[in-house]
C-alpha cells in the first residue's frame, strides 16, 4: 500500500502535468475489483459518490463509451465525466476524468490489476493537468501541484476504503460476482 507522486515539467498554456500512483491490495479476485469500477449498481456505493448522496450514475462501459456521476453534498452538485480509453477485464481500465465545474482540464486515470496470492493488487495512476495562472513563479506552480496532488490523493484514499469493503465481499457474492445490495 503506498503512493508515488511525480511532478511533470510539462508546462504549456498555463498548466502543468503531474502524476499520482497508488497501490492497494485487496483480498478479492481481480474480477470483483474490476467490476466495481464499471457496474453502476456498485459504482454508486463508492466511486465519487455514495448511495445516500448520489443523483446520477450513467455508464456505457466500452472503449469510446462515456460515464457520468453526479453527487449532491450540502446542496451543491458535483459532476464528474469521462470516456473509456481501454477496457481489458480484469486486467486494465483507462479512462478520462473531468470535473467541468472546476476546470476544463481532462485527466487520465489508469487502473491495473494483477492476481496475487490472497487476492489482487491494484495499481492506480491519475495523470492530472494542473492549471495555473500566468505570472506564477515556479514556487507558486509547485505549491499548486502539491496541493492538487494532496487533495486528489485524499479523495481516492477515502474511495478506496469503500472499494475494499465492497470488493472484499461485504456487498459481493465472490463465488459468482453477483451484487448483494
PDB file of C-alpha atoms in Angstrom:
ATOM      1  CA  UNK A   1       0.000   0.000   0.000  1.00  0.00           C
ATOM      2  CA  UNK A   2       1.543   3.296  -0.999  1.00  0.00           C
ATOM      3  CA  UNK A   3       1.545   6.336  -3.195  1.00  0.00           C
ATOM      4  CA  UNK A   4       4.101   7.839  -5.529  1.00  0.00           C
ATOM      5  CA  UNK A   5       3.969  11.317  -6.914  1.00  0.00           C
ATOM      6  CA  UNK A   6       5.726  12.585  -9.973  1.00  0.00           C
ATOM      7  CA  UNK A   7       5.860  16.250 -10.833  1.00  0.00           C
ATOM      8  CA  UNK A   8       5.959  16.929 -14.544  1.00  0.00           C
ATOM      9  CA  UNK A   9       7.986  19.649 -16.154  1.00  0.00           C
ATOM     10  CA  UNK A  10       5.418  19.817 -18.919  1.00  0.00           C
ATOM     11  CA  UNK A  11       4.154  23.394 -18.747  1.00  0.00           C
ATOM     12  CA  UNK A  12       2.042  24.609 -21.607  1.00  0.00           C
ATOM     13  CA  UNK A  13      -0.747  27.092 -21.863  1.00  0.00           C
ATOM     14  CA  UNK A  14      -0.658  27.835 -18.100  1.00  0.00           C
ATOM     15  CA  UNK A  15      -0.876  24.256 -16.961  1.00  0.00           C
ATOM     16  CA  UNK A  16       1.448  21.586 -15.662  1.00  0.00           C
ATOM     17  CA  UNK A  17       1.302  17.814 -15.691  1.00  0.00           C
ATOM     18  CA  UNK A  18       1.601  15.692 -12.571  1.00  0.00           C
ATOM     19  CA  UNK A  19       1.109  12.032 -11.819  1.00  0.00           C
ATOM     20  CA  UNK A  20      -0.130  10.249  -8.714  1.00  0.00           C
ATOM     21  CA  UNK A  21       0.307   6.480  -8.381  1.00  0.00           C
ATOM     22  CA  UNK A  22      -1.279   4.478  -5.583  1.00  0.00           C
ATOM     23  CA  UNK A  23      -1.086   0.743  -4.931  1.00  0.00           C
ATOM     24  CA  UNK A  24      -3.701  -1.182  -2.951  1.00  0.00           C
ATOM     25  CA  UNK A  25      -4.054  -4.862  -2.089  1.00  0.00           C
ATOM     26  CA  UNK A  26      -7.500  -6.459  -1.951  1.00  0.00           C
ATOM     27  CA  UNK A  27      -8.487  -9.848  -0.557  1.00  0.00           C
ATOM     28  CA  UNK A  28     -10.755 -10.310  -3.540  1.00  0.00           C
ATOM     29  CA  UNK A  29     -10.461 -11.568  -7.086  1.00  0.00           C
ATOM     30  CA  UNK A  30      -9.354  -9.057  -9.727  1.00  0.00           C
ATOM     31  CA  UNK A  31     -12.751  -9.560 -11.443  1.00  0.00           C
ATOM     32  CA  UNK A  32     -14.597  -8.249  -8.366  1.00  0.00           C
ATOM     33  CA  UNK A  33     -12.428  -5.140  -8.129  1.00  0.00           C
ATOM     34  CA  UNK A  34     -12.599  -4.550 -11.882  1.00  0.00           C
ATOM     35  CA  UNK A  35     -16.391  -4.881 -11.966  1.00  0.00           C
ATOM     36  CA  UNK A  36     -16.742  -2.366  -9.126  1.00  0.00           C
ATOM     37  CA  UNK A  37     -15.290   0.251 -11.491  1.00  0.00           C
ATOM     38  CA  UNK A  38     -17.887  -0.417 -14.207  1.00  0.00           C
ATOM     39  CA  UNK A  39     -21.213  -1.612 -12.783  1.00  0.00           C
ATOM     40  CA  UNK A  40     -23.462   1.369 -11.935  1.00  0.00           C
ATOM     41  CA  UNK A  41     -25.142  -0.509  -9.062  1.00  0.00           C
ATOM     42  CA  UNK A  42     -21.693  -0.849  -7.447  1.00  0.00           C
ATOM     43  CA  UNK A  43     -20.215   2.489  -8.587  1.00  0.00           C
ATOM     44  CA  UNK A  44     -22.984   4.307  -6.710  1.00  0.00           C
ATOM     45  CA  UNK A  45     -21.638   2.868  -3.453  1.00  0.00           C
ATOM     46  CA  UNK A  46     -18.089   4.200  -3.706  1.00  0.00           C
ATOM     47  CA  UNK A  47     -16.909   5.939  -6.892  1.00  0.00           C
ATOM     48  CA  UNK A  48     -17.039   9.725  -6.398  1.00  0.00           C
ATOM     49  CA  UNK A  49     -20.369   9.318  -4.625  1.00  0.00           C
ATOM     50  CA  UNK A  50     -22.317   7.339  -2.050  1.00  0.00           C
ATOM     51  CA  UNK A  51     -25.778   5.884  -2.333  1.00  0.00           C
ATOM     52  CA  UNK A  52     -27.226   8.490   0.035  1.00  0.00           C
ATOM     53  CA  UNK A  53     -25.795  11.491  -1.874  1.00  0.00           C
ATOM     54  CA  UNK A  54     -25.910  10.170  -5.430  1.00  0.00           C
ATOM     55  CA  UNK A  55     -28.049  11.966  -8.000  1.00  0.00           C
ATOM     56  CA  UNK A  56     -26.938  10.132 -11.147  1.00  0.00           C
ATOM     57  CA  UNK A  57     -24.686   7.314 -12.347  1.00  0.00           C
ATOM     58  CA  UNK A  58     -24.615   6.709 -16.109  1.00  0.00           C
ATOM     59  CA  UNK A  59     -22.197   4.324 -17.695  1.00  0.00           C
ATOM     60  CA  UNK A  60     -21.505   2.968 -21.178  1.00  0.00           C
ATOM     61  CA  UNK A  61     -18.603   0.583 -20.419  1.00  0.00           C
ATOM     62  CA  UNK A  62     -16.967   0.184 -23.823  1.00  0.00           C
ATOM     63  CA  UNK A  63     -13.949   1.826 -25.412  1.00  0.00           C
ATOM     64  CA  UNK A  64     -15.214   5.221 -26.560  1.00  0.00           C
ATOM     65  CA  UNK A  65     -18.222   4.992 -24.227  1.00  0.00           C
ATOM     66  CA  UNK A  66     -18.803   7.587 -21.567  1.00  0.00           C
ATOM     67  CA  UNK A  67     -19.531   7.714 -17.879  1.00  0.00           C
ATOM     68  CA  UNK A  68     -21.070  10.369 -15.646  1.00  0.00           C
ATOM     69  CA  UNK A  69     -21.563  10.629 -11.905  1.00  0.00           C
ATOM     70  CA  UNK A  70     -23.403  13.434 -10.127  1.00  0.00           C
ATOM     71  CA  UNK A  71     -23.225  13.703  -6.357  1.00  0.00           C
ATOM     72  CA  UNK A  72     -25.049  16.245  -4.162  1.00  0.00           C
ATOM     73  CA  UNK A  73     -23.410  17.322  -0.906  1.00  0.00           C
ATOM     74  CA  UNK A  74     -24.563  20.227   1.230  1.00  0.00           C
ATOM     75  CA  UNK A  75     -26.920  21.346  -1.549  1.00  0.00           C
ATOM     76  CA  UNK A  76     -24.141  21.508  -4.169  1.00  0.00           C
ATOM     77  CA  UNK A  77     -23.994  19.150  -7.139  1.00  0.00           C
ATOM     78  CA  UNK A  78     -20.607  17.804  -8.200  1.00  0.00           C
ATOM     79  CA  UNK A  79     -20.381  16.299 -11.682  1.00  0.00           C
ATOM     80  CA  UNK A  80     -17.624  14.005 -12.916  1.00  0.00           C
ATOM     81  CA  UNK A  81     -17.485  12.757 -16.520  1.00  0.00           C
ATOM     82  CA  UNK A  82     -15.177  10.794 -18.750  1.00  0.00           C
ATOM     83  CA  UNK A  83     -14.647   8.482 -21.693  1.00  0.00           C
ATOM     84  CA  UNK A  84     -13.270   4.942 -21.631  1.00  0.00           C
ATOM     85  CA  UNK A  85      -9.917   4.617 -23.381  1.00  0.00           C
ATOM     86  CA  UNK A  86      -9.147   0.960 -22.621  1.00  0.00           C
ATOM     87  CA  UNK A  87     -11.102  -1.915 -21.078  1.00  0.00           C
ATOM     88  CA  UNK A  88      -9.345  -5.259 -20.635  1.00  0.00           C
ATOM     89  CA  UNK A  89     -11.264  -7.240 -17.999  1.00  0.00           C
ATOM     90  CA  UNK A  90      -9.972  -7.976 -15.411  1.00  0.00           C
ATOM     91  CA  UNK A  91      -6.508  -6.544 -16.007  1.00  0.00           C
ATOM     92  CA  UNK A  92      -6.681  -2.924 -17.123  1.00  0.00           C
ATOM     93  CA  UNK A  93      -9.059   0.014 -17.258  1.00  0.00           C
ATOM     94  CA  UNK A  94      -8.202   3.501 -18.539  1.00  0.00           C
ATOM     95  CA  UNK A  95     -10.495   6.494 -18.822  1.00  0.00           C
ATOM     96  CA  UNK A  96     -10.535  10.260 -18.959  1.00  0.00           C
ATOM     97  CA  UNK A  97     -11.658  12.167 -15.875  1.00  0.00           C
ATOM     98  CA  UNK A  98     -13.049  15.677 -15.714  1.00  0.00           C
ATOM     99  CA  UNK A  99     -14.989  17.778 -13.232  1.00  0.00           C
ATOM    100  CA  UNK A 100     -16.207  20.568 -15.546  1.00  0.00           C
ATOM    101  CA  UNK A 101     -17.461  22.825 -12.744  1.00  0.00           C
ATOM    102  CA  UNK A 102     -13.874  23.227 -11.529  1.00  0.00           C
ATOM    103  CA  UNK A 103     -11.782  23.170 -14.690  1.00  0.00           C
ATOM    104  CA  UNK A 104     -11.647  22.409 -18.403  1.00  0.00           C
ATOM    105  CA  UNK A 105      -8.675  20.143 -17.671  1.00  0.00           C
ATOM    106  CA  UNK A 106      -9.054  16.499 -18.645  1.00  0.00           C
ATOM    107  CA  UNK A 107      -7.081  13.981 -16.595  1.00  0.00           C
ATOM    108  CA  UNK A 108      -6.397  10.332 -17.361  1.00  0.00           C
ATOM    109  CA  UNK A 109      -6.895   7.501 -14.876  1.00  0.00           C
ATOM    110  CA  UNK A 110      -5.438   4.020 -15.337  1.00  0.00           C
ATOM    111  CA  UNK A 111      -6.236   1.021 -13.155  1.00  0.00           C
ATOM    112  CA  UNK A 112      -4.027  -2.054 -13.493  1.00  0.00           C
ATOM    113  CA  UNK A 113      -4.952  -5.229 -11.635  1.00  0.00           C
ATOM    114  CA  UNK A 114      -2.912  -8.355 -11.118  1.00  0.00           C
ATOM    115  CA  UNK A 115      -3.638 -11.514  -9.215  1.00  0.00           C
ATOM    116  CA  UNK A 116      -1.565 -12.126  -6.085  1.00  0.00           C
ATOM    117  CA  UNK A 117      -1.630 -14.954  -3.526  1.00  0.00           C
ATOM    118  CA  UNK A 118      -4.545 -13.686  -1.421  1.00  0.00           C
ATOM    119  CA  UNK A 119      -6.446 -11.636  -3.991  1.00  0.00           C
ATOM    120  CA  UNK A 120      -5.272  -8.864  -6.256  1.00  0.00           C
ATOM    121  CA  UNK A 121      -3.086  -5.800  -6.393  1.00  0.00           C
ATOM    122  CA  UNK A 122      -4.477  -2.601  -7.874  1.00  0.00           C
ATOM    123  CA  UNK A 123      -2.057  -0.052  -9.288  1.00  0.00           C
ATOM    124  CA  UNK A 124      -3.933   3.214  -9.752  1.00  0.00           C
ATOM    125  CA  UNK A 125      -2.418   6.065 -11.747  1.00  0.00           C
ATOM    126  CA  UNK A 126      -4.003   9.507 -12.041  1.00  0.00           C
ATOM    127  CA  UNK A 127      -2.300  11.690 -14.633  1.00  0.00           C
ATOM    128  CA  UNK A 128      -3.529  15.160 -13.871  1.00  0.00           C
ATOM    129  CA  UNK A 129      -3.426  18.525 -15.526  1.00  0.00           C
ATOM    130  CA  UNK A 130      -2.911  21.310 -13.011  1.00  0.00           C
ATOM    131  CA  UNK A 131      -3.989  24.722 -14.313  1.00  0.00           C
ATOM    132  CA  UNK A 132      -2.151  27.776 -13.067  1.00  0.00           C
ATOM    133  CA  UNK A 133      -2.227  31.490 -13.588  1.00  0.00           C
ATOM    134  CA  UNK A 134       0.057  33.353 -15.908  1.00  0.00           C
ATOM    135  CA  UNK A 135       2.786  35.089 -13.966  1.00  0.00           C
ATOM    136  CA  UNK A 136       3.024  32.437 -11.262  1.00  0.00           C
ATOM    137  CA  UNK A 137       6.554  31.776 -10.070  1.00  0.00           C
ATOM    138  CA  UNK A 138       7.985  28.235 -10.197  1.00  0.00           C
ATOM    139  CA  UNK A 139       7.351  28.096  -6.460  1.00  0.00           C
ATOM    140  CA  UNK A 140       3.672  29.004  -6.975  1.00  0.00           C
ATOM    141  CA  UNK A 141       3.342  26.258  -9.596  1.00  0.00           C
ATOM    142  CA  UNK A 142       4.986  23.664  -7.327  1.00  0.00           C
ATOM    143  CA  UNK A 143       2.645  24.650  -4.500  1.00  0.00           C
ATOM    144  CA  UNK A 144      -0.416  24.325  -6.772  1.00  0.00           C
ATOM    145  CA  UNK A 145       0.730  20.906  -7.995  1.00  0.00           C
ATOM    146  CA  UNK A 146       1.383  19.729  -4.435  1.00  0.00           C
ATOM    147  CA  UNK A 147      -1.999  20.955  -3.188  1.00  0.00           C
ATOM    148  CA  UNK A 148      -3.782  19.346  -6.128  1.00  0.00           C
ATOM    149  CA  UNK A 149      -1.970  16.027  -5.632  1.00  0.00           C
ATOM    150  CA  UNK A 150      -2.726  16.028  -1.897  1.00  0.00           C
ATOM    151  CA  UNK A 151      -6.429  16.738  -2.434  1.00  0.00           C
ATOM    152  CA  UNK A 152      -6.726  14.096  -5.133  1.00  0.00           C
ATOM    153  CA  UNK A 153      -4.841  11.506  -3.091  1.00  0.00           C
ATOM    154  CA  UNK A 154      -7.026  12.097  -0.017  1.00  0.00           C
ATOM    155  CA  UNK A 155     -10.178  11.723  -2.109  1.00  0.00           C
ATOM    156  CA  UNK A 156      -9.059   8.494  -3.762  1.00  0.00           C
ATOM    157  CA  UNK A 157      -7.885   7.039  -0.428  1.00  0.00           C
ATOM    158  CA  UNK A 158     -11.384   7.510   1.034  1.00  0.00           C
ATOM    159  CA  UNK A 159     -12.947   5.939  -2.056  1.00  0.00           C
ATOM    160  CA  UNK A 160     -10.519   3.004  -1.996  1.00  0.00           C
ATOM    161  CA  UNK A 161     -11.511   2.259   1.617  1.00  0.00           C
ATOM    162  CA  UNK A 162     -15.105   1.899   0.416  1.00  0.00           C
ATOM    163  CA  UNK A 163     -13.983  -0.125  -2.607  1.00  0.00           C
ATOM    164  CA  UNK A 164     -12.169  -2.501  -0.242  1.00  0.00           C
ATOM    165  CA  UNK A 165     -15.378  -3.114   1.731  1.00  0.00           C
ATOM    166  CA  UNK A 166     -17.279  -3.824  -1.464  1.00  0.00           C
ATOM    167  CA  UNK A 167     -14.698  -5.961  -3.232  1.00  0.00           C
ATOM    168  CA  UNK A 168     -13.774  -7.983  -0.186  1.00  0.00           C
ATOM    169  CA  UNK A 169     -17.263  -9.392  -0.005  1.00  0.00           C
ATOM    170  CA  UNK A 170     -19.409  -7.157   2.086  1.00  0.00           C
ATOM    171  CA  UNK A 171     -21.593  -6.435  -0.960  1.00  0.00           C
ATOM    172  CA  UNK A 172     -20.367  -9.073  -3.409  1.00  0.00           C
ATOM    173  CA  UNK A 173     -21.002 -12.767  -3.769  1.00  0.00           C
ATOM    174  CA  UNK A 174     -17.420 -13.655  -4.595  1.00  0.00           C
ATOM    175  CA  UNK A 175     -18.431 -17.046  -5.951  1.00  0.00           C
ATOM    176  CA  UNK A 176     -20.468 -15.730  -8.868  1.00  0.00           C
ATOM    177  CA  UNK A 177     -19.769 -11.988  -8.820  1.00  0.00           C
ATOM    178  CA  UNK A 178     -23.377 -11.000  -8.125  1.00  0.00           C
ATOM    179  CA  UNK A 179     -24.093  -7.844  -6.151  1.00  0.00           C
ATOM    180  CA  UNK A 180     -25.546  -8.216  -2.682  1.00  0.00           C
ATOM    181  CA  UNK A 181     -27.341  -4.940  -2.082  1.00  0.00           C
TER     182      UNK A 181
END
